[in-house]
XYZ file of C-alpha atoms in Angstrom:
744
model
C 9.094 16.315 -5.641
C 7.201 19.461 -5.638
C 3.694 18.264 -3.908
C 5.974 16.609 -1.522
C 8.291 19.226 -0.994
C 5.921 21.979 -0.317
C 3.981 19.505 2.275
C 7.594 18.970 4.051
C 7.507 22.948 4.265
C 4.584 22.945 6.078
C 5.095 20.340 8.564
C 8.516 21.050 9.286
C 7.692 25.100 9.939
C 4.602 24.520 12.046
C 5.348 21.904 14.133
C 9.213 23.922 14.651
C 6.756 26.852 15.741
C 4.350 25.217 17.895
C 7.704 23.671 19.428
C 8.997 26.935 19.919
C 5.435 28.003 21.935
C 3.585 29.388 19.014
C 0.128 29.150 17.906
C -1.504 29.350 14.538
C -4.892 29.085 13.036
C -4.386 27.870 9.650
C -1.670 27.001 7.194
C -1.303 26.462 3.384
C 1.391 25.338 0.885
C 1.938 26.447 -2.807
C 4.177 25.240 -5.342
C 5.363 25.845 -8.971
C 8.747 24.583 -10.264
C 10.474 27.599 -9.423
C 9.259 28.107 -6.044
C 7.595 26.666 -2.711
C 5.417 29.181 -0.462
C 3.961 28.521 2.664
C 1.454 30.851 3.492
C 0.497 30.917 7.435
C -2.178 32.488 9.152
C -3.047 33.664 12.784
C 0.205 33.232 13.933
C 0.904 34.485 17.749
C 2.866 37.575 17.540
C 4.543 36.479 20.449
C 4.943 32.980 22.820
C 3.606 32.538 25.860
C 5.096 32.922 29.189
C 6.378 29.824 30.504
C 6.084 29.175 34.298
C 8.536 26.628 35.885
C 8.933 25.445 39.554
C 12.600 23.924 40.045
C 12.397 22.103 43.626
C 15.587 22.460 45.697
C 17.146 20.683 49.042
C 16.001 20.528 52.164
C 15.887 23.727 54.521
C 18.322 21.901 56.470
C 20.877 20.551 53.526
C 24.750 21.506 53.870
C 25.427 25.099 52.379
C 27.102 23.795 49.175
C 23.568 22.102 47.962
C 21.897 25.118 48.602
C 24.487 26.971 46.283
C 24.207 24.542 43.695
C 20.055 24.870 43.407
C 20.643 29.101 43.318
C 23.276 28.498 40.435
C 20.605 25.746 38.976
C 17.631 28.377 39.504
C 19.442 31.817 38.445
C 18.579 32.720 42.005
C 20.920 35.789 43.936
C 19.866 34.625 47.612
C 18.108 32.162 49.306
C 16.059 34.497 50.070
C 14.209 34.557 46.639
C 13.501 31.358 46.806
C 10.102 30.002 48.701
C 9.783 27.284 51.254
C 7.457 24.029 51.190
C 6.509 21.534 53.253
C 5.549 18.377 53.336
C 4.258 16.027 56.328
C 6.650 13.558 55.285
C 9.875 15.355 54.235
C 9.941 18.412 56.144
C 10.695 22.028 54.516
C 12.381 22.079 51.326
C 13.149 25.167 48.885
C 11.337 25.737 45.784
C 12.315 28.459 43.056
C 9.324 29.674 41.170
C 10.732 30.834 37.436
C 9.042 32.534 34.655
C 10.708 32.213 31.139
C 9.001 35.377 29.496
C 7.764 34.507 25.615
C 9.647 35.447 22.651
C 8.845 37.325 19.257
C 7.972 35.570 16.859
C 9.916 36.711 14.178
C 12.996 35.854 16.483
C 11.410 32.573 16.965
C 11.395 32.250 12.929
C 14.504 33.741 12.121
C 15.870 31.034 14.242
C 14.096 27.746 12.805
C 14.138 28.554 9.593
C 17.697 28.248 8.469
C 17.899 24.758 9.700
C 14.785 24.300 8.449
C 16.169 24.901 4.449
C 19.738 23.116 5.433
C 18.021 19.793 6.542
C 15.276 19.714 3.640
C 14.447 16.189 2.751
C 14.881 16.333 -0.578
C 15.061 13.141 -2.326
C 17.475 14.328 -4.660
C 20.082 17.550 -4.210
C 23.028 19.420 -5.389
C 25.541 22.072 -4.472
C 25.548 25.298 -6.784
C 27.950 28.061 -6.716
C 31.268 29.136 -5.592
C 30.531 28.363 -1.940
C 29.937 24.546 -3.137
C 33.237 23.935 -2.631
C 33.238 24.657 1.195
C 32.278 21.917 3.273
C 28.932 21.936 4.580
C 27.435 23.903 1.424
C 23.779 23.824 0.813
C 21.969 21.135 -0.741
C 18.874 22.034 -2.522
C 16.804 20.733 -5.254
C 18.080 23.132 -7.797
C 20.107 26.478 -7.041
C 18.135 27.979 -4.764
C 18.124 32.338 -5.674
C 16.293 33.876 -3.372
C 14.300 33.662 -0.071
C 11.368 35.690 0.852
C 9.742 35.877 4.624
C 7.463 38.675 5.842
C 5.553 38.562 8.961
C 2.866 41.277 10.505
C -0.825 41.620 11.235
C -3.680 42.166 8.588
C -3.985 45.831 9.992
C -0.217 46.933 10.438
C 2.732 46.737 8.011
C 4.442 43.753 7.884
C 8.392 43.418 8.169
C 10.779 41.564 7.162
C 12.424 38.419 9.014
C 16.189 38.600 8.254
C 18.006 35.319 8.510
C 20.915 34.147 6.535
C 21.518 30.764 4.750
C 24.681 30.275 2.516
C 24.970 34.170 1.564
C 21.604 34.302 1.120
C 19.294 36.986 3.126
C 15.623 36.432 3.892
C 14.110 39.447 2.164
C 10.883 41.175 0.854
C 11.754 40.728 -3.060
C 10.701 38.205 -5.540
C 10.833 37.433 -9.555
C 7.502 36.479 -11.769
C 7.632 34.765 -14.957
C 11.476 34.577 -15.965
C 10.809 35.424 -19.663
C 7.647 37.435 -19.723
C 8.661 39.315 -15.911
C 11.715 38.580 -14.690
C 11.722 42.257 -13.046
C 11.610 42.155 -9.101
C 8.259 42.330 -7.565
C 8.038 43.477 -3.720
C 6.658 41.888 -1.050
C 3.990 42.707 1.740
C 2.250 40.300 2.700
C 0.564 36.825 0.897
C -2.456 38.503 -0.884
C 0.124 40.767 -3.148
C 2.470 37.904 -3.341
C -0.361 35.748 -5.192
C -1.604 38.799 -6.703
C 1.411 40.405 -8.107
C 2.536 37.043 -9.357
C -0.344 36.520 -11.203
C 0.076 39.771 -13.090
C 3.644 38.451 -13.527
C 2.542 35.550 -15.636
C 2.797 33.285 -12.484
C -0.329 30.944 -11.447
C 0.627 29.887 -8.038
C -1.800 27.315 -7.231
C -0.846 23.989 -8.891
C -4.689 22.766 -8.583
C -5.578 25.885 -10.258
C -3.068 25.405 -13.049
C -4.169 21.778 -13.065
C -7.675 23.168 -13.806
C -6.310 25.624 -16.567
C -4.865 22.753 -18.438
C -8.072 20.595 -18.224
C -10.351 22.815 -18.908
C -8.272 24.387 -22.245
C -7.182 20.961 -23.450
C -10.844 19.651 -23.676
C -12.109 22.731 -25.130
C -9.441 22.754 -27.876
C -10.144 19.074 -28.179
C -13.722 20.505 -28.745
C -13.752 22.942 -30.852
C -11.721 20.448 -33.367
C -14.440 17.704 -32.932
C -12.519 15.653 -30.572
C -12.049 14.565 -27.090
C -9.205 14.392 -24.286
C -7.779 11.170 -23.490
C -7.458 12.127 -19.762
C -4.487 11.287 -17.681
C -4.543 12.158 -14.410
C -0.898 11.613 -13.904
C 0.512 13.017 -17.054
C -1.667 16.697 -15.854
C -0.140 16.459 -12.475
C 3.297 16.005 -14.255
C 2.911 18.629 -16.848
C 1.198 21.542 -14.014
C 4.465 21.113 -12.381
C 6.417 21.829 -15.685
C 4.732 25.216 -16.246
C 4.060 28.228 -14.190
C 1.975 30.048 -16.855
C -0.117 26.863 -18.964
C -0.283 27.778 -22.456
C -2.615 25.065 -24.273
C -1.908 24.248 -27.851
C -2.245 21.067 -30.415
C -0.537 20.092 -32.524
C -0.449 16.824 -35.474
C 0.998 14.109 -36.918
C 0.303 11.774 -40.214
C -2.496 9.794 -40.316
C -0.135 6.978 -41.291
C 1.152 6.863 -37.945
C -2.662 5.313 -36.520
C -1.506 2.161 -37.883
C 0.446 1.538 -34.496
C -1.375 0.475 -31.462
C -3.022 3.159 -29.720
C -1.397 2.359 -26.601
C 1.728 2.492 -28.091
C 1.088 5.981 -29.650
C -0.175 7.577 -26.279
C 2.932 5.919 -24.642
C 5.387 7.334 -26.878
C 3.588 11.054 -26.564
C 3.386 11.044 -23.046
C 6.715 9.737 -22.497
C 8.929 11.558 -24.417
C 6.824 14.895 -24.961
C 4.699 14.890 -21.924
C 1.754 16.007 -24.171
C -1.877 14.873 -24.504
C -3.806 12.565 -27.373
C -7.670 12.758 -28.527
C -9.935 10.442 -30.152
C -13.067 11.090 -32.019
C -15.583 11.369 -29.332
C -16.817 7.569 -28.659
C -13.762 6.130 -31.035
C -11.678 3.370 -29.542
C -8.825 4.253 -31.427
C -6.581 7.914 -31.100
C -6.856 10.598 -33.673
C -3.388 12.133 -35.140
C -4.205 15.587 -32.910
C -2.343 15.971 -29.528
C -2.322 18.185 -27.077
C 0.592 20.423 -25.574
C 1.138 22.386 -23.139
C 3.843 25.173 -23.258
C 5.263 27.951 -20.416
C 5.648 30.892 -22.894
C 2.955 32.818 -24.204
C 4.169 32.984 -28.126
C 4.117 36.247 -30.364
C 3.175 33.815 -33.162
C 0.341 32.201 -31.312
C 2.584 29.261 -30.798
C 3.507 28.140 -34.455
C 6.847 27.523 -33.874
C 6.239 25.218 -30.398
C 3.559 23.489 -32.155
C 5.968 23.050 -34.967
C 8.967 21.983 -32.897
C 7.090 19.772 -30.765
C 5.425 18.078 -33.775
C 9.194 17.074 -35.229
C 10.096 15.314 -31.903
C 6.698 13.436 -32.141
C 7.032 12.248 -35.515
C 10.853 11.148 -34.856
C 9.874 9.248 -32.205
C 6.334 7.888 -34.035
C 8.645 6.706 -36.574
C 10.762 4.575 -34.233
C 7.873 3.094 -32.329
C 6.208 2.484 -35.933
C 9.736 0.494 -36.714
C 9.308 -1.580 -33.697
C 5.612 -2.516 -34.264
C 6.646 -4.013 -37.430
C 9.703 -5.643 -36.175
C 7.802 -7.204 -33.697
C 6.007 -9.249 -36.499
C 8.726 -10.049 -38.670
C 10.642 -13.517 -38.278
C 13.844 -13.416 -36.030
C 16.954 -14.077 -37.850
C 18.217 -17.118 -35.791
C 15.527 -19.518 -35.906
C 17.704 -22.508 -36.309
C 19.253 -21.774 -32.562
C 15.467 -21.755 -30.919
C 14.440 -25.338 -31.896
C 15.103 -26.932 -29.086
C 13.417 -24.081 -26.594
C 10.558 -24.579 -29.158
C 10.200 -28.271 -28.860
C 10.277 -27.801 -24.614
C 7.515 -25.452 -24.731
C 5.592 -26.787 -27.844
C 5.896 -23.655 -29.892
C 5.470 -23.131 -33.543
C 8.499 -21.243 -34.751
C 6.241 -19.970 -37.911
C 4.240 -17.521 -35.530
C 6.441 -14.450 -34.373
C 5.115 -14.706 -30.825
C 6.176 -18.485 -30.512
C 9.992 -17.371 -31.866
C 9.939 -14.458 -28.887
C 9.376 -16.883 -25.759
C 12.009 -19.181 -27.214
C 14.073 -16.937 -27.676
C 13.445 -15.780 -24.152
C 14.492 -19.165 -23.022
C 17.041 -19.927 -24.985
C 18.819 -16.568 -23.983
C 18.490 -18.023 -19.979
C 16.617 -14.498 -19.507
C 17.058 -14.109 -15.376
C 13.778 -14.062 -13.644
C 16.183 -13.657 -10.540
C 19.446 -14.362 -9.910
C 17.975 -17.034 -6.594
C 15.022 -18.478 -8.948
C 16.532 -19.354 -12.182
C 15.199 -17.947 -15.874
C 12.324 -16.550 -17.025
C 12.131 -20.357 -19.288
C 12.211 -22.076 -16.008
C 9.826 -20.105 -14.433
C 7.331 -20.162 -17.241
C 7.662 -24.443 -16.861
C 6.742 -23.810 -13.172
C 3.640 -21.456 -13.797
C 2.587 -24.319 -16.477
C 2.450 -27.100 -14.044
C 0.608 -24.877 -11.874
C -1.991 -23.559 -14.164
C -2.452 -27.245 -14.815
C -3.508 -28.125 -11.061
C -5.367 -24.592 -10.854
C -7.660 -25.246 -14.187
C -9.271 -28.055 -12.232
C -10.182 -26.065 -9.544
C -11.308 -23.017 -11.566
C -12.946 -24.910 -14.229
C -11.060 -23.101 -17.295
C -10.083 -25.231 -20.889
C -6.465 -26.796 -19.881
C -5.469 -26.613 -23.551
C -6.231 -22.999 -23.630
C -4.871 -21.909 -20.419
C -1.512 -24.202 -21.141
C -1.214 -21.688 -24.471
C -1.979 -18.576 -22.524
C 0.990 -19.091 -19.822
C 3.658 -20.490 -22.479
C 2.986 -17.124 -24.122
C 2.323 -14.842 -21.419
C 6.225 -13.651 -21.290
C 6.773 -13.924 -24.745
C 6.599 -9.827 -25.367
C 9.084 -9.354 -22.683
C 11.031 -9.890 -25.692
C 9.634 -7.634 -28.218
C 11.246 -4.378 -29.152
C 7.627 -2.644 -28.185
C 7.802 -3.638 -24.796
C 11.397 -3.250 -24.465
C 11.034 0.507 -24.982
C 7.752 0.367 -22.939
C 7.650 -2.001 -20.238
C 4.280 -0.457 -18.526
C 3.003 -2.572 -22.050
C 3.498 -5.689 -20.627
C 0.501 -7.993 -21.504
C -1.001 -5.150 -23.464
C 1.094 -6.182 -26.566
C 0.996 -9.391 -26.049
C -2.717 -9.828 -26.217
C -2.041 -7.652 -29.714
C 0.521 -9.919 -31.227
C -1.183 -12.803 -30.482
C -4.453 -11.921 -32.264
C -2.251 -10.700 -35.086
C -1.190 -14.764 -35.684
C -4.458 -15.884 -35.056
C -4.268 -16.853 -31.178
C -7.732 -17.839 -29.625
C -9.313 -14.481 -28.305
C -9.499 -15.892 -24.975
C -5.876 -16.500 -24.835
C -4.956 -13.236 -26.008
C -7.073 -12.018 -23.170
C -5.391 -14.246 -20.562
C -1.813 -13.414 -21.938
C -2.992 -9.641 -21.474
C -4.905 -10.139 -17.813
C -2.276 -12.529 -16.491
C -0.450 -9.149 -14.740
C -3.811 -8.525 -13.411
C -5.210 -7.183 -10.536
C -2.512 -4.527 -10.194
C -3.676 -2.687 -7.550
C -7.245 -3.167 -5.004
C -8.697 -0.771 -7.645
C -7.713 -3.068 -10.717
C -10.116 -4.989 -12.673
C -9.764 -8.854 -12.342
C -9.083 -11.025 -15.218
C -12.067 -11.271 -17.502
C -12.478 -15.003 -17.631
C -11.613 -18.694 -16.364
C -8.607 -18.749 -18.242
C -7.087 -15.479 -17.184
C -8.117 -15.967 -13.637
C -6.259 -19.376 -13.549
C -2.693 -17.946 -15.430
C -2.738 -14.847 -12.971
C -3.530 -16.642 -9.976
C -0.699 -19.108 -11.066
C 1.653 -16.297 -11.994
C 1.110 -14.629 -8.061
C 1.375 -17.609 -6.077
C 4.681 -18.539 -8.209
C 5.844 -15.454 -7.021
C 5.081 -15.428 -3.660
C 6.402 -19.167 -2.956
C 9.364 -18.352 -4.903
C 10.596 -15.187 -3.009
C 9.339 -17.064 0.104
C 11.685 -19.718 -0.879
C 14.101 -17.534 -0.879
C 13.977 -15.142 2.262
C 12.930 -12.049 -0.031
C 9.829 -11.113 2.309
C 8.337 -7.592 2.371
C 9.822 -5.437 5.267
C 7.059 -2.784 7.086
C 8.522 -0.078 4.416
C 9.805 -2.214 1.598
C 8.257 -4.295 -1.048
C 10.368 -4.409 -3.680
C 8.933 -7.361 -5.618
C 5.350 -6.145 -4.763
C 4.401 -9.160 -3.006
C 1.629 -7.735 -0.731
C 0.122 -6.461 -4.479
C 0.537 -10.279 -5.279
C -1.409 -11.379 -2.686
C -3.953 -8.866 -2.542
C -4.856 -9.869 -6.151
C -4.866 -13.843 -5.011
C -7.573 -12.487 -2.402
C -9.108 -10.655 -4.657
C -9.945 -13.146 -7.198
C -10.634 -16.260 -5.142
C -13.051 -14.030 -3.352
C -14.668 -12.217 -6.143
C -14.705 -14.874 -8.567
C -15.709 -17.244 -6.092
C -13.274 -19.754 -6.074
C -12.613 -22.857 -3.753
C -8.840 -22.709 -3.146
C -6.524 -24.976 -0.695
C -3.286 -22.781 -0.650
C -1.520 -25.448 1.486
C -1.671 -27.690 -1.765
C -1.069 -24.948 -4.061
C 1.870 -23.518 -2.269
C 3.101 -26.163 -0.647
C 2.957 -29.899 -2.161
C 2.339 -28.499 -5.777
C 5.814 -26.300 -5.123
C 8.536 -28.240 -4.033
C 10.514 -27.148 -6.773
C 11.031 -23.856 -5.401
C 12.807 -25.363 -2.738
C 17.056 -25.684 -2.644
C 17.878 -28.820 -3.608
C 19.551 -30.372 -0.275
C 16.063 -29.210 1.322
C 13.741 -31.216 -0.899
C 13.912 -34.425 1.201
C 13.428 -32.391 4.251
C 10.405 -31.030 2.802
C 8.860 -33.774 1.713
C 9.207 -35.292 4.565
C 7.498 -32.607 6.338
C 4.576 -33.150 4.406
C 3.150 -36.306 6.234
C 2.805 -34.563 9.413
C 0.707 -31.367 8.561
C -2.391 -33.081 8.521
C -2.029 -34.342 12.278
C -1.432 -30.946 13.310
C -5.058 -30.445 12.406
C -5.958 -33.010 15.221
C -4.025 -30.715 18.146
C -6.031 -28.845 20.684
C -5.741 -24.809 19.915
C -2.841 -24.318 22.532
C -0.583 -26.645 20.814
C -1.382 -25.519 17.572
C -0.669 -21.570 18.494
C 2.555 -22.697 20.459
C 3.760 -24.872 17.457
C 2.306 -22.274 14.905
C 4.396 -19.424 16.669
C 7.521 -21.470 16.968
C 7.459 -22.209 13.111
C 7.008 -18.665 11.723
C 9.887 -17.142 14.286
C 11.909 -17.978 10.956
C 12.294 -20.266 7.821
C 15.497 -22.046 8.789
C 15.167 -25.229 11.422
C 15.928 -28.826 11.679
C 19.656 -28.130 11.775
C 19.981 -25.316 9.696
C 18.144 -26.578 6.507
C 15.543 -24.879 4.810
C 12.612 -26.585 4.478
C 9.228 -25.929 3.364
C 6.942 -26.669 6.826
C 7.813 -23.363 8.256
C 7.664 -20.932 4.914
C 4.302 -22.221 4.301
C 2.795 -21.116 7.819
C 4.613 -18.169 7.332
C 3.033 -17.113 3.303
C 0.060 -18.580 5.029
C 0.331 -16.063 7.337
C 1.062 -13.152 4.994
C -2.477 -13.867 2.734
C -3.766 -13.665 6.020
C -2.919 -10.076 6.649
C -3.711 -9.268 3.084
C -6.907 -10.785 3.706
C -7.743 -8.820 6.884
C -7.281 -5.943 4.812
C -9.358 -6.745 2.146
C -12.342 -7.648 4.420
C -11.639 -4.730 6.873
C -11.965 -2.525 3.511
C -15.383 -4.099 2.531
C -16.993 -3.439 6.201
C -16.222 -6.190 8.358
C -15.486 -5.899 11.629
C -11.710 -7.004 12.662
C -12.675 -8.728 15.808
C -15.056 -10.850 13.818
C -12.471 -11.865 11.314
C -9.919 -12.807 14.377
C -12.774 -15.020 15.602
C -13.234 -17.197 12.264
C -9.580 -16.876 10.990
C -7.576 -20.035 12.398
C -3.615 -20.499 11.801
C -4.021 -23.104 9.553
C -7.148 -21.731 7.513
C -6.179 -21.685 3.882
C -9.634 -21.675 2.228
C -9.734 -18.328 2.035
C -13.336 -18.178 0.512
C -14.668 -20.133 3.374
C -13.302 -17.512 5.790
C -14.828 -14.455 4.036
C -18.265 -16.515 3.971
C -17.839 -17.479 7.410
C -17.063 -13.520 8.554
C -19.937 -12.802 6.415
C -22.733 -15.796 8.368
C -20.972 -14.377 11.584
C -21.448 -10.729 10.935
C -25.126 -11.271 10.139
C -25.851 -13.785 13.277
C -24.271 -11.487 15.514
C -25.889 -8.441 14.888
C -29.008 -10.134 15.845
C -30.672 -10.031 19.306
C -30.133 -14.184 19.771
C -26.522 -13.678 18.502
C -25.821 -11.231 20.897
C -27.323 -13.201 23.780
C -25.427 -16.117 22.712
C -22.683 -14.300 22.490
C -22.957 -13.115 26.343
C -23.276 -16.526 27.453
C -21.112 -17.730 25.608
C -18.431 -14.874 27.166
C -19.578 -15.773 30.746
C -18.819 -19.830 30.145
C -15.250 -19.339 28.313
C -13.931 -16.557 31.385
C -15.162 -19.004 33.593
C -13.306 -21.997 32.439
C -10.201 -19.551 31.444
C -10.027 -18.593 35.049
C -10.105 -21.987 36.156
C -7.848 -23.534 33.838
C -5.312 -20.894 34.927
C -5.515 -22.573 38.285
C -4.596 -25.641 36.910
C -7.921 -27.213 37.096
C -8.147 -29.924 34.403
C -11.728 -29.573 33.108
C -13.195 -32.959 31.607
C -13.027 -33.433 28.021
C -17.059 -34.974 28.531
C -20.213 -34.789 30.405
C -21.570 -37.316 32.535
C -25.313 -37.494 31.986
C -25.806 -38.885 35.897
C -24.191 -36.128 37.219
C -26.690 -33.765 36.064
C -28.960 -32.871 38.611
C -31.171 -29.580 37.776
C -33.839 -29.022 34.473
C -31.574 -26.503 33.795
C -28.411 -28.266 33.540
C -29.943 -31.281 31.794
C -31.868 -28.724 29.359
C -28.374 -27.721 28.542
C -26.921 -30.316 28.144
C -29.614 -31.710 25.520
C -29.457 -28.531 23.745
C -25.832 -28.182 23.408
C -25.663 -32.037 21.990
C -28.337 -31.316 19.772
C -26.645 -28.049 18.386
C -23.250 -29.542 18.051
C -24.433 -31.974 15.700
C -26.440 -29.716 13.916
C -23.829 -26.992 13.536
C -21.140 -29.715 12.776
C -23.489 -31.249 9.971
C -24.303 -27.728 8.632
C -19.888 -26.551 8.393
C -19.193 -29.537 6.740
C -21.590 -28.518 3.912
C -20.411 -25.098 4.340
C -23.715 -23.651 5.171
C -22.482 -21.373 8.089
C -25.764 -19.495 8.267
C -27.677 -22.941 9.080
C -24.573 -23.343 11.453
C -25.281 -20.078 13.115
C -28.678 -20.946 13.335
C -28.366 -23.958 14.923
C -26.209 -22.391 17.924
C -28.635 -19.630 18.026
C -30.871 -22.634 20.174
C -28.371 -22.658 22.759
C -29.458 -19.062 23.523
C -32.393 -19.571 25.974
C -30.699 -23.056 27.751
C -27.541 -21.243 28.584
C -29.757 -17.790 29.918
C -31.442 -20.342 32.141
C -28.490 -21.957 33.117
C -26.789 -19.274 34.325
C -29.805 -18.478 36.333
C -30.227 -21.381 37.804
C -27.109 -23.200 38.737
C -23.946 -22.649 40.631
C -21.062 -24.219 38.962
C -19.202 -23.755 41.569
C -20.928 -26.872 43.516
C -19.404 -27.732 46.571
C -19.328 -31.345 45.577
C -16.375 -31.715 43.440
C -17.709 -34.150 40.923
C -20.824 -31.941 40.207
C -18.671 -28.940 40.084
C -16.191 -30.672 37.547
C -19.353 -31.777 35.309
C -20.821 -28.615 35.250
C -17.338 -27.024 33.862
C -17.126 -30.007 31.184
C -20.443 -28.553 30.098
C -19.306 -25.131 29.959
C -16.371 -26.473 27.865
C -19.047 -28.290 25.865
C -20.611 -24.795 25.125
C -16.895 -23.431 23.665
C -16.151 -26.323 22.176
C -19.577 -26.395 20.153
C -19.693 -22.548 19.160
C -16.253 -23.069 18.017
C -17.413 -25.224 15.342
C -18.121 -21.940 13.688
C -15.817 -19.057 15.508
C -13.772 -18.585 18.268
C -16.255 -16.371 20.217
C -13.877 -15.367 23.039
C -12.458 -13.288 20.469
C -14.896 -11.663 19.367
C -15.942 -7.674 21.018
C -19.348 -6.709 23.431
């Protein structure tokens, strides 16, 4: 909250000052656990005068109208107004007024109380005697004092006085609450910062982070260790202290039998401490690093001792969880039905946890059923995906069955961040195949644009099944992301699917995986409707682009039609459109042009890898000289056709060779025929570069056609035939991309 609050303070104050007519050269914010600070440089001492012209009535207007104008303009008599002439409207009065500027002190004093009272804290509280009164100040913690000074660098500064709930702004602040609690008088920022430093307060948060990181690395190095860096923890700890003091503590080596991930999270979550390891080692050492806010007289011995006691207690709990998770559950007899359903071996601890997850009917989502039912769906989907990815079906099935089992372990119950990680460790302990154990951990991945992908085909298959199941499920219950909210991380799931398909080179029909294999998602009353509609998708591909666009627009408006029943067809197009959006983001991040993506991406495109390869081939082609020239010719043809179609002209679907009179149009017709066949054949074998090369042969004939041929011939039959030839150009290039969407 600190970093955001400092940024909010900067924006709110500078916006208010600029709106009031002031300008400034620069502003920088600072924060500690006890203070927010804003340093504004080069602020005008006074706002500029504002000239305003107020237009009045005509000079011949009634006296009542003229008096109203004088009152509005603040003039004593009509003699103070100016007369302007307009050739059409005649003479009329105008008042030239000048609103004088105001001192910066006055403006600051005016805007600051409102900013403080309405400060956008995510959480706030009332405090003190005034808290019982309506409209009392709400602040993140009880507000103790306000400092506000203003002045040039060559003159004495002055206090800008204003009052908020009994607190009057002044020039007095306080240092470290234990080491230097005395008052500090402030003139300007330089002595404010310097005096706070003397009073054991490091004002700059980035400098506090640097001090902590440097001292932590140094103390670890001095003990033959290295710090396990954690940027999130470093940010958090720097916001807990004003005078960072780095110390090292220890715990018993017996706790190192616990997995390193559990040790790190236990110490981090409960004590905000860093862990260490031997240089280059995979496992941790029994030394941890803590950051104190007090420069203790005993060198920090008592602080280290106190933290050590808590760390040992927490690690003792963690060791208990770790050992309990490897023991048999006490109620194995009640788990036999679930074990039989999933082919589980109740002699193995992780299998027991999966059976328990199913037997307890643990809810995944109120509208989407239990975790056990979800695993059954993922299992079916993964079996189909394994045929595409080439993964071992037996290992995939075993990984899916055990992937969610660690949700019933005590370690994951204490630290949800360890989902998958603990599943892998427990799987290895009970002798599972290493690939299965890895897939259990990796099925959550990738968890963002920078996270790694699953390591092998088995992990990719399980991760794809998990994410596709999530997306189809939440689409089926109409829980899609909105502009500002995505509580189920569906954007992240879709991006994960996109990354796996493209970066692992997987050909996958989203239509078959999202629709045909997932009818179980849909409410019972709508399943028959959904099945009936499956047959209507294939004909869709034969529609014209205009019909397709209109139908697509109608379908994605909502997920309910056909007498209000929910059906699969529009939901499929809606979720496919969502995948298209994620694909666009991914490709643009890689440097692809948005217009080239749009030129390739059609509403029904469900093989994202092929879309990406088309974009790659089109990018290479369109940047070549042939590509640029063909683009220009194709755009000219498309524009002529669009203009004619807008008039209602019906363009013939076929070119008549008998009506071709000029050599240029005959040559173009022959070139289009050849290029169309070659491009279509190349696209069929998914060789998009060859398709582009085939189209490049059209460059010269198209250029010659527009040089030698007049499309709008006097003979209607010849004119119609030439328009059909232009349509053939559009159709030929349309086999690889919609050239009309390409800029340039």
